Tab-separated table of N, CA and C in Angstrom:
chain	number	residue	atom	x	y	z
A	7	MET	N	66.537	-14.321	97.963
A	7	MET	CA	65.816	-13.794	97.415
A	7	MET	C	64.489	-14.163	97.773
A	8	GLY	N	63.425	-12.853	98.291
A	8	GLY	CA	62.596	-13.728	98.895
A	8	GLY	C	61.662	-14.073	97.840
A	9	SER	N	60.186	-13.664	98.681
A	9	SER	CA	58.720	-13.493	97.676
A	9	SER	C	58.453	-12.755	96.259
A	10	LYS	N	58.311	-12.981	95.374
A	10	LYS	CA	57.752	-11.852	94.309
A	10	LYS	C	59.225	-11.086	93.746
A	11	GLY	N	60.592	-12.323	93.695
A	11	GLY	CA	61.709	-11.746	92.925
A	11	GLY	C	62.403	-10.563	93.947
A	12	ARG	N	61.897	-10.166	95.192
A	12	ARG	CA	62.532	-9.089	96.520
A	12	ARG	C	63.227	-9.824	97.145
A	13	VAL	N	64.671	-8.649	97.052
A	13	VAL	CA	65.233	-8.875	97.587
A	13	VAL	C	65.385	-9.108	99.359
A	14	SER	N	65.704	-9.845	100.197
A	14	SER	CA	64.818	-9.683	101.452
A	14	SER	C	66.141	-8.539	102.223
A	15	LEU	N	65.719	-8.054	102.826
A	15	LEU	CA	66.724	-6.596	104.211
A	15	LEU	C	68.010	-7.742	104.611
A	16	GLU	N	67.759	-9.045	105.449
A	16	GLU	CA	69.358	-9.904	105.948
A	16	GLU	C	70.294	-9.679	104.534
A	17	SER	N	69.981	-10.656	103.444
A	17	SER	CA	70.512	-10.549	102.702
A	17	SER	C	71.146	-9.255	102.193
A	18	VAL	N	70.763	-8.315	102.190
A	18	VAL	CA	71.351	-6.911	101.641
A	18	VAL	C	72.278	-6.420	103.279
A	19	CYS	N	71.460	-6.613	104.084
A	19	CYS	CA	72.280	-6.008	105.242
A	19	CYS	C	73.577	-6.776	105.636
A	20	GLY	N	73.181	-8.158	106.053
A	20	GLY	CA	74.435	-8.443	106.544
A	20	GLY	C	73.806	-8.247	108.092
A	21	GLY	N	74.870	-7.902	108.816
A	21	GLY	CA	74.361	-7.355	110.165
A	21	GLY	C	74.603	-5.890	110.772
A	22	LEU	N	74.101	-5.296	109.740
A	22	LEU	CA	74.236	-4.016	110.140
A	22	LEU	C	72.542	-3.268	110.935
A	23	PRO	N	73.075	-2.344	111.631
A	23	PRO	CA	71.486	-1.380	112.432
A	23	PRO	C	70.391	-1.455	111.133
A	24	GLU	N	69.195	-1.919	111.796
A	24	GLU	CA	67.985	-1.388	110.571
A	24	GLU	C	67.781	-0.171	109.906
A	25	GLU	N	68.371	1.226	110.676
A	25	GLU	CA	68.174	2.096	110.021
A	25	GLU	C	68.948	1.821	108.973
A	26	LEU	N	70.243	1.406	108.756
A	26	LEU	CA	71.306	1.626	107.683
A	26	LEU	C	70.521	0.622	106.721
A	27	CYS	N	69.860	-0.291	107.165
A	27	CYS	CA	69.510	-1.360	106.290
A	27	CYS	C	68.265	-0.503	105.337
A	28	VAL	N	67.366	-0.309	106.276
A	28	VAL	CA	66.063	0.391	105.398
A	28	VAL	C	66.872	1.312	104.331
A	29	GLN	N	67.410	2.056	104.483
A	29	GLN	CA	68.133	3.684	103.927
A	29	GLN	C	68.652	2.431	102.591
A	30	ILE	N	69.871	1.918	102.542
A	30	ILE	CA	70.285	0.747	101.666
A	30	ILE	C	69.699	-0.064	100.812
A	31	SER	N	67.988	-0.503	101.505
A	31	SER	CA	67.073	-0.750	100.595
A	31	SER	C	66.640	0.094	99.958
A	32	SER	N	66.108	0.981	100.465
A	32	SER	CA	65.376	2.614	99.975
A	32	SER	C	66.024	2.979	98.673
A	33	GLU	N	67.822	2.693	99.093
A	33	GLU	CA	68.657	3.291	97.883
A	33	GLU	C	68.316	2.464	96.572
A	34	GLN	N	68.242	1.078	96.707
A	34	GLN	CA	68.229	0.023	95.426
A	34	GLN	C	66.909	0.000	94.911
A	35	GLN	N	65.979	0.603	95.308
A	35	GLN	CA	64.662	0.423	94.495
A	35	GLN	C	64.444	1.391	93.297
A	36	LEU	N	63.762	0.875	92.446
A	36	LEU	CA	63.485	1.418	91.141
A	36	LEU	C	62.681	1.899	91.164
A	37	VAL	N	61.986	2.682	91.140
A	37	VAL	CA	60.361	3.462	91.074
A	37	VAL	C	59.976	4.002	89.588
A	38	LYS	N	58.836	3.791	89.230
A	38	LYS	CA	58.633	3.730	87.796
A	38	LYS	C	57.555	4.850	87.654
A	39	ILE	N	57.373	5.773	87.038
A	39	ILE	CA	55.952	6.678	87.006
A	39	ILE	C	55.420	6.547	85.657
A	40	ARG	N	54.624	6.385	85.651
A	40	ARG	CA	53.588	6.506	84.205
A	40	ARG	C	52.040	6.540	84.267
A	41	VAL	N	51.744	7.184	83.618
A	41	VAL	CA	50.372	7.903	83.095
A	41	VAL	C	49.471	6.419	81.928
A	42	GLU	N	48.291	6.172	82.599
A	42	GLU	CA	47.346	5.342	81.690
A	42	GLU	C	46.132	6.520	81.592
A	43	LYS	N	45.536	6.272	80.354
A	43	LYS	CA	44.942	6.341	79.832
A	43	LYS	C	43.251	5.424	80.322
A	44	ARG	N	42.152	5.777	80.870
A	44	ARG	CA	41.334	4.753	81.558
A	44	ARG	C	39.929	5.195	80.302
A	45	LYS	N	38.519	5.319	81.033
A	45	LYS	CA	37.923	4.782	79.910
A	45	LYS	C	37.285	6.948	79.950
A	46	PHE	N	36.904	7.084	79.204
A	46	PHE	CA	36.418	8.289	79.223
A	46	PHE	C	37.777	9.388	78.846
A	47	GLY	N	38.589	8.882	78.516
A	47	GLY	CA	39.782	9.566	78.399
A	47	GLY	C	40.534	10.302	79.448
A	48	LYS	N	40.220	9.437	80.645
A	48	LYS	CA	40.533	10.195	81.752
A	48	LYS	C	42.117	9.413	82.167
A	49	GLU	N	43.206	10.539	82.508
A	49	GLU	CA	44.353	10.068	83.025
A	49	GLU	C	44.503	9.467	84.637
A	50	VAL	N	45.194	8.593	84.656
A	50	VAL	CA	45.777	8.603	86.007
A	50	VAL	C	47.318	7.891	85.880
A	51	THR	N	48.300	8.951	87.031
A	51	THR	CA	49.414	8.926	87.075
A	51	THR	C	49.615	7.369	88.292
A	52	ILE	N	50.778	6.001	87.850
A	52	ILE	CA	51.057	5.426	88.580
A	52	ILE	C	52.227	5.083	88.838
A	53	ILE	N	52.669	5.404	90.479
A	53	ILE	CA	53.672	4.758	90.527
A	53	ILE	C	53.547	3.458	91.449
A	54	GLU	N	55.370	2.977	90.731
A	54	GLU	CA	55.293	1.426	90.748
A	54	GLU	C	56.197	1.197	91.472
A	55	GLY	N	56.816	-0.007	92.392
A	55	GLY	CA	58.229	-0.184	92.609
A	55	GLY	C	58.505	-0.045	94.223
A	56	LEU	N	57.281	1.227	94.737
A	56	LEU	CA	57.657	1.404	96.166
A	56	LEU	C	57.787	-0.001	96.973
A	57	ASP	N	58.520	-0.241	98.032
A	57	ASP	CA	58.725	-1.333	98.684
A	57	ASP	C	57.477	-1.037	99.829
A	58	GLY	N	56.441	-1.781	99.969
A	58	GLY	CA	55.541	-1.638	101.429
A	58	GLY	C	56.142	-2.048	102.232
A	59	ASP	N	57.301	-3.052	102.615
A	59	ASP	CA	58.411	-3.245	103.492
A	59	ASP	C	58.886	-1.692	104.049
A	60	VAL	N	59.557	-0.763	103.195
A	60	VAL	CA	60.481	0.259	103.835
A	60	VAL	C	59.627	0.992	104.131
A	61	TYR	N	58.422	1.248	103.014
A	61	TYR	CA	57.904	2.645	103.119
A	61	TYR	C	56.056	2.302	103.127
A	62	ASN	N	55.897	3.286	104.097
A	62	ASN	CA	54.261	2.927	104.537
A	62	ASN	C	53.249	3.579	103.005
A	63	LEU	N	52.855	3.059	102.221
A	63	LEU	CA	52.264	3.267	101.093
A	63	LEU	C	50.930	4.127	101.265
A	64	LYS	N	50.205	3.926	101.830
A	64	LYS	CA	48.632	4.460	102.449
A	64	LYS	C	49.221	5.739	102.892
A	65	GLU	N	50.218	5.882	103.561
A	65	GLU	CA	50.903	7.901	104.331
A	65	GLU	C	51.344	8.391	103.361
A	66	ILE	N	52.225	7.831	101.886
A	66	ILE	CA	52.735	8.810	101.059
A	66	ILE	C	51.635	8.903	100.121
A	67	ALA	N	50.734	7.864	99.584
A	67	ALA	CA	49.831	8.274	98.860
A	67	ALA	C	48.705	9.749	99.180
A	68	SER	N	48.396	9.609	100.648
A	68	SER	CA	47.544	10.462	101.197
A	68	SER	C	48.823	11.682	101.638
A	69	ARG	N	50.266	12.091	101.960
A	69	ARG	CA	50.926	13.133	101.622
A	69	ARG	C	50.869	13.380	99.597
A	70	LEU	N	50.869	12.808	98.553
A	70	LEU	CA	50.962	13.463	97.276
A	70	LEU	C	49.368	13.667	97.362
A	71	LYS	N	48.138	12.650	97.503
A	71	LYS	CA	46.897	13.568	97.466
A	71	LYS	C	46.856	15.235	97.887
A	72	SER	N	47.050	15.341	99.036
A	72	SER	CA	47.185	16.577	99.527
A	72	SER	C	48.233	17.442	99.066
A	73	LYS	N	49.497	17.061	98.753
A	73	LYS	CA	49.940	18.280	97.855
A	73	LYS	C	49.685	18.561	96.593
A	74	LEU	N	49.311	17.895	95.565
A	74	LEU	CA	48.805	17.816	94.341
A	74	LEU	C	47.044	18.216	94.320
A	75	ALA	N	46.759	18.271	95.778
A	75	ALA	CA	45.021	18.467	95.534
A	75	ALA	C	44.594	17.647	94.123
A	76	VAL	N	44.569	16.407	94.618
A	76	VAL	CA	43.757	15.361	93.676
A	76	VAL	C	43.423	13.740	94.574
A	77	GLY	N	42.318	12.999	93.771
A	77	GLY	CA	41.859	11.721	94.568
A	77	GLY	C	42.683	10.825	93.810
A	78	GLY	N	43.009	9.948	94.816
A	78	GLY	CA	44.560	8.951	94.658
A	78	GLY	C	43.682	7.350	95.875
A	79	THR	N	44.584	6.208	95.520
A	79	THR	CA	44.676	4.948	96.258
A	79	THR	C	45.530	4.486	95.914
A	80	VAL	N	45.412	3.481	97.036
A	80	VAL	CA	46.624	2.372	96.728
A	80	VAL	C	46.083	1.066	96.776
A	81	LYS	N	46.861	0.744	95.400
A	81	LYS	CA	46.380	-0.738	94.837
A	81	LYS	C	47.316	-1.910	94.494
A	82	ASP	N	47.374	-3.156	95.044
A	82	ASP	CA	48.852	-4.282	94.407
A	82	ASP	C	49.666	-3.293	94.475
A	83	ASN	N	50.327	-3.275	95.818
A	83	ASN	CA	51.952	-2.190	96.096
A	83	ASN	C	51.894	-1.354	94.959
A	84	HIS	N	51.043	-0.394	94.164
A	84	HIS	CA	51.137	0.146	93.691
A	84	HIS	C	50.488	1.939	93.813
A	85	ILE	N	51.117	2.753	93.562
A	85	ILE	CA	49.790	4.333	94.245
A	85	ILE	C	49.300	4.850	93.024
A	86	GLU	N	48.072	4.756	92.493
A	86	GLU	CA	47.204	5.647	91.740
A	86	GLU	C	46.839	7.335	91.922
A	87	LEU	N	46.936	7.946	91.102
A	87	LEU	CA	46.304	9.204	91.354
A	87	LEU	C	45.675	9.719	89.822
A	88	GLN	N	44.978	10.608	90.621
A	88	GLN	CA	43.819	11.138	88.929
A	88	GLN	C	44.581	12.022	88.477
A	89	GLY	N	44.492	11.951	87.402
A	89	GLY	CA	45.830	12.900	86.391
A	89	GLY	C	46.797	12.865	86.137
A	90	ASN	N	47.104	13.548	85.480
A	90	ASN	CA	49.277	13.210	84.705
A	90	ASN	C	50.037	14.136	85.626
A	91	HIS	N	50.046	13.661	86.715
A	91	HIS	CA	51.091	14.569	87.448
A	91	HIS	C	52.782	13.752	87.399
A	92	LYS	N	53.012	13.066	86.313
A	92	LYS	CA	54.449	12.841	86.695
A	92	LYS	C	55.393	13.732	86.582
A	93	ALA	N	55.467	14.806	86.447
A	93	ALA	CA	56.951	15.747	87.359
A	93	ALA	C	56.844	16.182	88.055
A	94	ARG	N	55.183	16.593	88.917
A	94	ARG	CA	55.333	16.614	90.626
A	94	ARG	C	55.594	15.708	91.257
A	95	VAL	N	55.360	14.759	90.972
A	95	VAL	CA	55.522	13.298	91.451
A	95	VAL	C	56.734	12.895	91.605
A	96	ARG	N	57.564	13.133	90.920
A	96	ARG	CA	59.206	12.593	90.542
A	96	ARG	C	59.924	13.800	91.672
A	97	GLN	N	59.213	14.975	91.526
A	97	GLN	CA	59.603	16.646	92.415
A	97	GLN	C	59.873	16.056	94.088
A	98	ILE	N	58.412	15.353	94.091
A	98	ILE	CA	58.173	15.278	95.537
A	98	ILE	C	58.934	14.098	95.914
A	99	LEU	N	58.966	13.014	95.151
A	99	LEU	CA	59.804	11.721	95.760
A	99	LEU	C	60.852	11.818	96.010
A	100	ILE	N	61.733	12.720	95.422
A	100	ILE	CA	63.316	13.251	95.110
A	100	ILE	C	63.364	13.916	96.859
A	101	GLU	N	62.690	14.979	96.956
A	101	GLU	CA	62.862	15.972	97.972
A	101	GLU	C	62.342	15.525	99.151
A	102	GLU	N	61.449	14.932	99.379
A	102	GLU	CA	60.557	14.545	100.547
A	102	GLU	C	60.555	12.616	101.266
A	103	LEU	N	61.054	12.249	100.014
A	103	LEU	CA	61.204	10.516	100.485
A	103	LEU	C	62.540	10.666	100.318
A	104	GLY	N	63.596	11.373	99.428
A	104	GLY	CA	64.980	11.305	99.571
A	104	GLY	C	65.323	10.046	98.266
A	105	ILE	N	64.436	9.791	97.244
A	105	ILE	CA	64.372	8.736	96.446
A	105	ILE	C	65.802	9.331	95.524
A	106	PRO	N	66.687	8.643	95.152
A	106	PRO	CA	68.161	9.007	94.402
A	106	PRO	C	67.122	9.095	93.219
A	107	PRO	N	67.531	10.876	92.417
A	107	PRO	CA	67.073	10.834	90.748
A	107	PRO	C	66.890	9.710	90.106
A	108	GLU	N	68.441	8.820	90.181
A	108	GLU	CA	68.950	8.181	88.884
A	108	GLU	C	67.815	6.811	88.863
A	109	ASN	N	67.181	6.630	90.544
A	109	ASN	CA	66.374	5.361	90.558
A	109	ASN	C	65.150	5.738	90.109
A	110	ILE	N	64.670	6.796	89.998
A	110	ILE	CA	63.000	7.468	89.319
A	110	ILE	C	63.008	7.122	87.972
A	111	ILE	N	62.328	6.311	87.291
A	111	ILE	CA	61.899	6.538	85.838
A	111	ILE	C	59.995	6.753	85.595
A	112	THR	N	60.632	7.626	84.694
A	112	THR	CA	59.332	8.394	83.714
A	112	THR	C	59.069	7.506	82.742
A	113	ILE	N	58.031	6.485	82.580
A	113	ILE	CA	57.280	6.579	81.221
A	113	ILE	C	56.706	7.230	80.559
A	114	GLU	N	57.042	7.533	79.505
A	114	GLU	CA	56.317	7.782	78.294
A	114	GLU	C	55.393	7.009	77.683
A	115	SER	N	54.230	7.620	77.603
A	115	SER	CA	53.219	6.831	76.992
A	115	SER	C	52.902	6.449	75.664
A	116	GLU	N	52.558	5.655	75.438
A	116	GLU	CA	52.696	5.637	73.400
A	116	GLU	C	51.393	5.495	72.964
A	117	GLU	N	51.156	6.833	72.802
A	117	GLU	CA	49.743	7.005	72.131
A	117	GLU	C	49.983	7.641	70.526
């Protein structure tokens, strides 16, 4: 295991080509989508679990922001989007990034 509990690409793939290795590691990722309430009752959608070594988080954040017409940022290996966009983000991750639906967990907030 690598740093912070990550599995290194070499240990997953052995001698497989890099393209297959990236695909295998992306299929093993568990992506969590949740909504947090911030100051003044503002909601923020947070996407965690996308590996920065496999995906360009800034590129994904940019695509999500333009598709959803919202502001957002990348902080500490997660993406934050203004507003509650759990369903649309899940749909975009499945259709455009090819993340399997069973690997995406939508966490309901406890209010």
